[in-house]
Amino acid sequence: MNHYKLLTPGPLTTTSSVKEEMLLDRCTWDNDYKIITQKIRAKLLELAGANHEEYTTVLMQGSGTFAVEAVMNSTISKKDKVLIITNGAYGERIVKVAKYIGLAFMEYSVSYNKYPNEEEIRSILKEEQNITHIVMVHCETTTGILNPIEMISKLSKEFEKSLIIDAMSSFGGMEINVPELGIDYLISSANKCIQGVPGFAFVIARLEKLITCEGNSSSLSFDLYDQWKEMEQDGKWRFTSPTHVVAAFSKALDELDEEGGIPARFSRYQSNNRILRERLKKIGFQAYLSDEKQSPIITTFLFPDDCFNFEHFYTFVKKRGYVLYPGKLTNENTFRIGNIGEIYEADIEELCNIIESYMGVVKK
Ligand SMILES: *Cc1c(COP(=O)(O)O)cnc(C)c1O
């Protein structure tokens, strides 16, 4: 049935058993369904290393950006000011969200292949004492850079700021201990490392902070507080929820456990990524990022030469069973390969063989 595998970081390749969960129709207010929602909320807390006395999980209809917008809209009041750290398109999208909402914000941006600088952020926090919140993307899917979450955690603790982390493309694929890192709101979605299908996103929220957010949101649909209040009663969503997607996600969580939890998934992703980079290097593709900044999620490669035609390459690879991802850099010609989802070493080896044969063919 599946004529090609997705090497894109969400939607990604899912198992047949996850997809099969969507063959049943479920009722949003029925107990059977509410139990699924509650199980998901509890399981996500567990994956975050959090307990329900300190943290809660709020599920939100829509794609990942909807949850980012819900957090920005509901947890940052008109009296607050947020520091947005950016080194890629997803960070820049958060800036856009802040502008739409009309939040007071400051953007600290560095180039896409650089880490944000601790001393520079420290001096911003010293100067701009009215900053109340800090937002950063963990794995910037634009390039695949893994941003230093420990550094930002340390600063937000030191300066007592609320910390919001967009861990969309890393949560579930890498260990992130939310309480230890002092994260107040962690955002991720169904169709990334948990390996569900697209349709909702989730926020792991520190209760002590969330309970102060009543009335902040200027939007009913995006009101994270209101969504939490309703869901907290017995697992019923406000408004229609993506029932099929939720059921599939519940299955995906079971399969994460069966695989051996986050450590096992991390090591699969890491070895996929290592093989991919080693082999493509031999074939003549240079990675955009240096090894130490590279996440085990997605890799950006530079075009090997000026004659390289991505469309042609993409079609060649797609015909042979794999879908790649175009680049998202404005100043350099790149493409991306994601290695998350139901993807194993054998897939990566096969992909590299295809790419190798493509390079042989075009060279002639
Ligand atoms: C996928 C992703 C998002 C959300 O994108 P949507 O298209 O709205 O699901 C946000 N941030 C990062 C880092 C992502 O990888």
Short mmCIF file of C-alpha atoms in Angstrom, two decimals, residues 3-317:
data_model
loop_
_atom_site.label_atom_id
_atom_site.label_comp_id
_atom_site.label_asym_id
_atom_site.label_seq_id
_atom_site.Cartn_x
_atom_site.Cartn_y
_atom_site.Cartn_z
CA HIS A 3 4.36 3.34 -2.14
CA TYR A 4 7.07 5.42 -0.57
CA LYS A 5 8.53 6.20 2.83
CA LEU A 6 8.70 9.72 4.15
CA LEU A 7 12.09 11.03 5.16
CA THR A 8 10.47 14.26 6.21
CA PRO A 9 10.25 15.26 9.85
CA GLY A 10 6.48 15.14 10.17
CA PRO A 11 4.23 13.91 8.81
CA LEU A 12 6.48 10.91 8.82
CA THR A 13 6.32 7.20 8.13
CA THR A 14 4.09 5.47 10.67
CA THR A 15 3.44 1.79 11.31
CA SER A 16 0.47 -0.02 9.78
CA SER A 17 -0.82 -0.75 13.27
CA VAL A 18 -0.91 2.98 14.08
CA LYS A 19 -2.82 3.65 10.87
CA GLU A 20 -5.20 0.75 11.54
CA GLU A 21 -6.40 2.41 14.74
CA MET A 22 -8.08 4.95 12.51
CA LEU A 23 -10.47 2.39 11.04
CA LEU A 24 -12.87 2.73 13.97
CA ASP A 25 -15.16 5.69 14.52
CA ARG A 26 -15.16 6.98 18.07
CA CYS A 27 -17.45 9.23 20.00
CA THR A 28 -15.93 12.35 21.59
CA TRP A 29 -18.02 12.36 24.77
CA ASP A 30 -18.11 8.62 25.36
CA ASN A 31 -16.15 7.25 28.27
CA ASP A 32 -14.08 4.88 26.14
CA TYR A 33 -12.72 7.85 24.26
CA LYS A 34 -12.19 10.08 27.28
CA ILE A 35 -10.13 7.28 28.82
CA ILE A 36 -7.85 7.35 25.77
CA THR A 37 -7.36 11.10 26.17
CA GLN A 38 -6.54 10.73 29.86
CA LYS A 39 -4.12 7.92 29.20
CA ILE A 40 -2.32 10.02 26.60
CA ARG A 41 -2.07 12.97 28.98
CA ALA A 42 -0.63 10.82 31.74
CA LYS A 43 1.79 9.04 29.43
CA LEU A 44 3.15 12.29 28.01
CA LEU A 45 3.82 13.55 31.53
CA GLU A 46 5.70 10.37 32.25
CA LEU A 47 7.81 10.77 29.09
CA ALA A 48 8.61 14.32 30.22
CA GLY A 49 9.81 13.02 33.58
CA ALA A 50 7.06 15.03 35.27
CA ASN A 51 4.42 14.20 37.85
CA HIS A 52 0.82 15.36 37.98
CA GLU A 53 1.27 17.39 41.15
CA GLU A 54 3.57 19.81 39.35
CA TYR A 55 2.69 19.42 35.70
CA THR A 56 -0.25 18.76 33.42
CA THR A 57 -0.72 17.95 29.73
CA VAL A 58 -3.05 19.93 27.51
CA LEU A 59 -3.91 18.54 24.09
CA MET A 60 -4.79 21.01 21.37
CA GLN A 61 -6.49 20.47 18.00
CA GLY A 62 -4.47 21.47 14.94
CA SER A 63 -0.85 21.30 13.86
CA GLY A 64 2.13 22.14 16.05
CA THR A 65 1.94 25.85 15.28
CA PHE A 66 -1.57 25.95 16.77
CA ALA A 67 -0.16 24.85 20.12
CA VAL A 68 2.70 27.34 19.86
CA GLU A 69 0.17 30.07 19.23
CA ALA A 70 -2.02 28.85 22.10
CA VAL A 71 0.93 29.01 24.50
CA MET A 72 2.03 32.44 23.32
CA ASN A 73 -1.52 33.77 23.43
CA SER A 74 -2.50 32.31 26.78
CA THR A 75 0.60 32.30 28.95
CA ILE A 76 2.11 35.70 28.11
CA SER A 77 -0.08 38.55 29.27
CA LYS A 78 -0.19 42.07 27.90
CA LYS A 79 1.98 43.17 30.83
CA ASP A 80 4.70 40.66 30.02
CA LYS A 81 7.58 40.73 27.57
CA VAL A 82 9.07 37.74 25.86
CA LEU A 83 12.58 37.12 24.59
CA ILE A 84 12.45 35.00 21.46
CA ILE A 85 15.69 33.25 20.54
CA THR A 86 15.93 32.40 16.86
CA ASN A 87 18.28 30.61 14.49
CA GLY A 88 15.85 29.21 11.97
CA ALA A 89 12.43 29.44 10.39
CA TYR A 90 10.55 27.92 13.32
CA GLY A 91 11.94 30.48 15.74
CA GLU A 92 11.04 33.17 13.22
CA ARG A 93 7.53 31.77 13.07
CA ILE A 94 7.24 32.34 16.82
CA VAL A 95 8.20 35.97 16.23
CA LYS A 96 5.43 36.16 13.65
CA VAL A 97 2.97 34.69 16.14
CA ALA A 98 4.03 37.30 18.73
CA LYS A 99 3.45 40.07 16.19
CA TYR A 100 -0.02 38.79 15.31
CA ILE A 101 -0.99 38.66 18.97
CA GLY A 102 0.58 42.03 19.65
CA LEU A 103 2.87 40.80 22.42
CA ALA A 104 5.77 42.83 23.71
CA PHE A 105 8.79 40.89 22.53
CA MET A 106 12.46 41.08 21.75
CA GLU A 107 14.12 38.86 19.18
CA TYR A 108 17.65 37.63 19.71
CA SER A 109 18.77 35.97 16.51
CA VAL A 110 21.96 34.29 15.38
CA SER A 111 22.80 32.72 12.03
CA TYR A 112 21.27 29.38 11.22
CA ASN A 113 24.47 27.43 11.76
CA LYS A 114 25.31 28.98 15.13
CA TYR A 115 24.25 28.38 18.70
CA PRO A 116 22.75 31.29 20.60
CA ASN A 117 25.47 32.81 22.74
CA GLU A 118 25.18 32.50 26.51
CA GLU A 119 26.95 35.75 27.33
CA GLU A 120 24.92 37.75 24.83
CA ILE A 121 21.67 36.40 26.26
CA ARG A 122 22.90 37.05 29.77
CA SER A 123 23.58 40.70 28.96
CA ILE A 124 20.13 41.05 27.34
CA LEU A 125 18.54 39.66 30.49
CA LYS A 126 20.56 42.05 32.64
CA GLU A 127 19.62 45.06 30.54
CA GLU A 128 16.01 44.27 29.73
CA GLN A 129 14.70 43.57 33.18
CA ASN A 130 11.08 43.69 32.04
CA ILE A 131 11.52 40.41 30.15
CA THR A 132 9.31 37.80 31.81
CA HIS A 133 9.45 34.87 29.39
CA ILE A 134 12.05 33.17 27.19
CA VAL A 135 11.17 31.05 24.16
CA MET A 136 13.51 28.83 22.20
CA VAL A 137 13.20 26.02 19.68
CA HIS A 138 15.04 22.87 20.77
CA CYS A 139 15.73 21.09 17.50
CA GLU A 140 15.49 23.72 14.75
CA THR A 141 14.03 21.57 12.02
CA THR A 142 15.00 24.24 9.47
CA THR A 143 18.60 23.04 9.58
CA GLY A 144 18.63 20.21 12.12
CA ILE A 145 20.65 22.13 14.68
CA LEU A 146 20.15 20.98 18.25
CA ASN A 147 19.98 24.12 20.38
CA PRO A 148 21.58 24.14 23.84
CA ILE A 149 18.60 23.56 26.06
CA GLU A 150 20.74 23.23 29.23
CA MET A 151 22.26 26.65 28.72
CA ILE A 152 18.90 28.34 28.32
CA SER A 153 17.52 26.38 31.24
CA LYS A 154 20.35 27.62 33.43
CA LEU A 155 19.77 31.24 32.41
CA SER A 156 16.04 31.12 32.87
CA LYS A 157 16.50 29.70 36.37
CA GLU A 158 19.17 32.25 37.24
CA PHE A 159 17.06 35.20 36.06
CA GLU A 160 13.76 33.63 37.14
CA LYS A 161 12.04 33.76 33.78
CA SER A 162 9.27 31.55 32.49
CA LEU A 163 10.68 29.14 29.95
CA ILE A 164 8.84 27.99 26.83
CA ILE A 165 10.46 25.32 24.65
CA ASP A 166 9.30 24.34 21.18
CA ALA A 167 10.43 20.71 21.27
CA MET A 168 8.21 19.82 18.36
CA SER A 169 10.71 17.69 16.47
CA SER A 170 12.66 16.32 19.43
CA PHE A 171 10.24 15.31 22.20
CA GLY A 172 9.83 11.54 22.29
CA GLY A 173 13.01 11.02 20.27
CA MET A 174 15.37 12.45 22.86
CA GLU A 175 15.31 12.47 26.63
CA ILE A 176 14.03 15.86 27.86
CA ASN A 177 13.50 16.06 31.58
CA VAL A 178 11.03 18.92 31.80
CA PRO A 179 11.07 19.51 35.60
CA GLU A 180 14.85 19.24 35.86
CA LEU A 181 15.31 21.73 33.06
CA GLY A 182 12.78 24.02 34.69
CA ILE A 183 10.68 24.18 31.53
CA ASP A 184 7.31 25.80 32.18
CA TYR A 185 5.73 24.99 28.82
CA LEU A 186 7.01 22.35 26.43
CA ILE A 187 5.27 22.11 23.08
CA SER A 188 5.25 19.16 20.70
CA SER A 189 2.89 17.48 18.26
CA ALA A 190 1.40 14.13 17.33
CA ASN A 191 3.22 13.61 14.06
CA LYS A 192 6.85 13.88 15.07
CA CYS A 193 8.98 11.61 17.27
CA ILE A 194 6.05 9.86 18.95
CA GLN A 195 5.26 8.70 15.41
CA GLY A 196 1.55 9.42 15.26
CA VAL A 197 -0.36 11.02 12.41
CA PRO A 198 -0.99 14.78 12.14
CA GLY A 199 -4.00 16.45 13.75
CA PHE A 200 -3.21 17.67 17.23
CA ALA A 201 -0.41 19.02 19.36
CA PHE A 202 0.26 19.04 23.08
CA VAL A 203 1.69 21.21 25.83
CA ILE A 204 3.34 19.94 29.00
CA ALA A 205 2.63 22.81 31.38
CA ARG A 206 3.76 23.65 34.88
CA LEU A 207 0.56 23.86 36.91
CA GLU A 208 1.72 26.67 39.18
CA LYS A 209 2.16 28.86 36.08
CA LEU A 210 -0.81 27.65 34.06
CA ILE A 211 -3.32 28.39 36.81
CA THR A 212 -2.38 32.07 36.65
CA CYS A 213 -3.25 32.30 32.95
CA GLU A 214 -7.02 32.67 33.15
CA GLY A 215 -8.27 35.49 30.96
CA ASN A 216 -4.98 36.14 29.13
CA SER A 217 -6.03 34.73 25.78
CA SER A 218 -7.58 37.07 23.24
CA SER A 219 -8.84 34.04 21.32
CA LEU A 220 -11.36 31.43 22.41
CA SER A 221 -10.00 28.61 20.23
CA PHE A 222 -6.42 29.24 21.32
CA ASP A 223 -7.17 29.58 25.02
CA LEU A 224 -4.85 27.00 26.55
CA TYR A 225 -6.17 27.68 30.04
CA ASP A 226 -9.77 27.10 29.01
CA GLN A 227 -8.80 23.97 27.10
CA TRP A 228 -7.01 22.65 30.18
CA LYS A 229 -9.93 23.46 32.51
CA GLU A 230 -12.32 21.46 30.39
CA MET A 231 -9.97 18.57 29.73
CA GLU A 232 -8.97 18.36 33.35
CA GLN A 233 -12.52 17.45 34.42
CA ASP A 234 -12.66 14.02 32.81
CA GLY A 235 -10.68 14.06 29.58
CA LYS A 236 -13.29 15.67 27.39
CA TRP A 237 -11.92 18.06 24.79
CA ARG A 238 -13.49 21.47 24.24
CA PHE A 239 -14.96 21.31 20.73
CA THR A 240 -14.61 18.41 18.31
CA SER A 241 -11.34 16.54 18.64
CA PRO A 242 -9.55 14.56 15.93
CA THR A 243 -10.79 11.22 17.27
CA HIS A 244 -9.03 9.02 14.70
CA VAL A 245 -5.75 10.82 15.21
CA VAL A 246 -6.03 10.59 18.99
CA ALA A 247 -6.62 6.84 18.84
CA ALA A 248 -3.66 6.42 16.49
CA PHE A 249 -1.49 8.47 18.83
CA SER A 250 -2.44 6.29 21.78
CA LYS A 251 -1.27 3.28 19.80
CA ALA A 252 1.93 5.10 18.84
CA LEU A 253 2.64 5.69 22.53
CA ASP A 254 2.23 1.95 23.21
CA GLU A 255 4.64 1.21 20.40
CA LEU A 256 7.16 3.67 21.81
CA ASP A 257 7.06 1.65 25.03
CA GLU A 258 7.38 -1.64 23.14
CA GLU A 259 10.45 -0.30 21.37
CA GLY A 260 12.06 0.37 24.75
CA GLY A 261 10.96 3.94 25.40
CA ILE A 262 12.80 7.12 24.55
CA PRO A 263 16.33 5.71 25.06
CA ALA A 264 15.75 2.98 22.46
CA ARG A 265 14.13 5.35 20.01
CA PHE A 266 16.92 7.86 20.48
CA SER A 267 19.54 5.27 19.73
CA ARG A 268 17.70 4.14 16.57
CA TYR A 269 17.42 7.73 15.36
CA GLN A 270 21.01 8.39 16.24
CA SER A 271 22.31 5.42 14.33
CA ASN A 272 20.06 6.23 11.34
CA ASN A 273 21.53 9.72 11.36
CA ARG A 274 25.13 8.59 11.74
CA ILE A 275 24.89 6.14 8.85
CA LEU A 276 23.18 8.73 6.70
CA ARG A 277 25.84 11.35 7.25
CA GLU A 278 28.78 8.99 6.95
CA ARG A 279 27.57 7.46 3.72
CA LEU A 280 26.48 10.72 2.08
CA LYS A 281 29.84 12.23 2.92
CA LYS A 282 31.55 9.40 1.07
CA ILE A 283 29.22 9.92 -1.89
CA GLY A 284 30.19 13.60 -1.96
CA PHE A 285 27.55 15.45 0.02
CA GLN A 286 28.67 17.90 2.66
CA ALA A 287 26.42 18.43 5.66
CA TYR A 288 25.51 22.04 6.43
CA LEU A 289 26.21 21.73 10.15
CA SER A 290 29.31 20.56 11.96
CA ASP A 291 28.88 17.18 13.68
CA GLU A 292 28.63 18.50 17.23
CA LYS A 293 25.68 20.80 16.42
CA GLN A 294 23.80 18.12 14.51
CA SER A 295 20.60 16.65 15.95
CA PRO A 296 19.78 12.97 15.38
CA ILE A 297 16.50 14.08 13.74
CA ILE A 298 17.11 15.76 10.38
CA THR A 299 20.19 16.72 8.38
CA THR A 300 20.71 19.54 5.88
CA PHE A 301 23.03 18.78 2.96
CA LEU A 302 24.58 21.24 0.54
CA PHE A 303 24.15 20.65 -3.18
CA PRO A 304 27.30 18.80 -4.32
CA ASP A 305 27.89 21.17 -7.25
CA ASP A 306 26.26 23.91 -9.31
CA CYS A 307 24.80 21.45 -11.81
CA PHE A 308 22.88 19.54 -9.15
CA ASN A 309 19.17 19.57 -9.96
CA PHE A 310 17.14 18.89 -6.84
CA GLU A 311 13.84 18.26 -8.68
CA HIS A 312 15.50 15.64 -10.83
CA PHE A 313 17.22 14.04 -7.84
CA TYR A 314 14.01 14.12 -5.78
CA THR A 315 12.02 12.39 -8.53
CA PHE A 316 14.70 9.75 -9.01
CA VAL A 317 14.76 8.93 -5.29
#
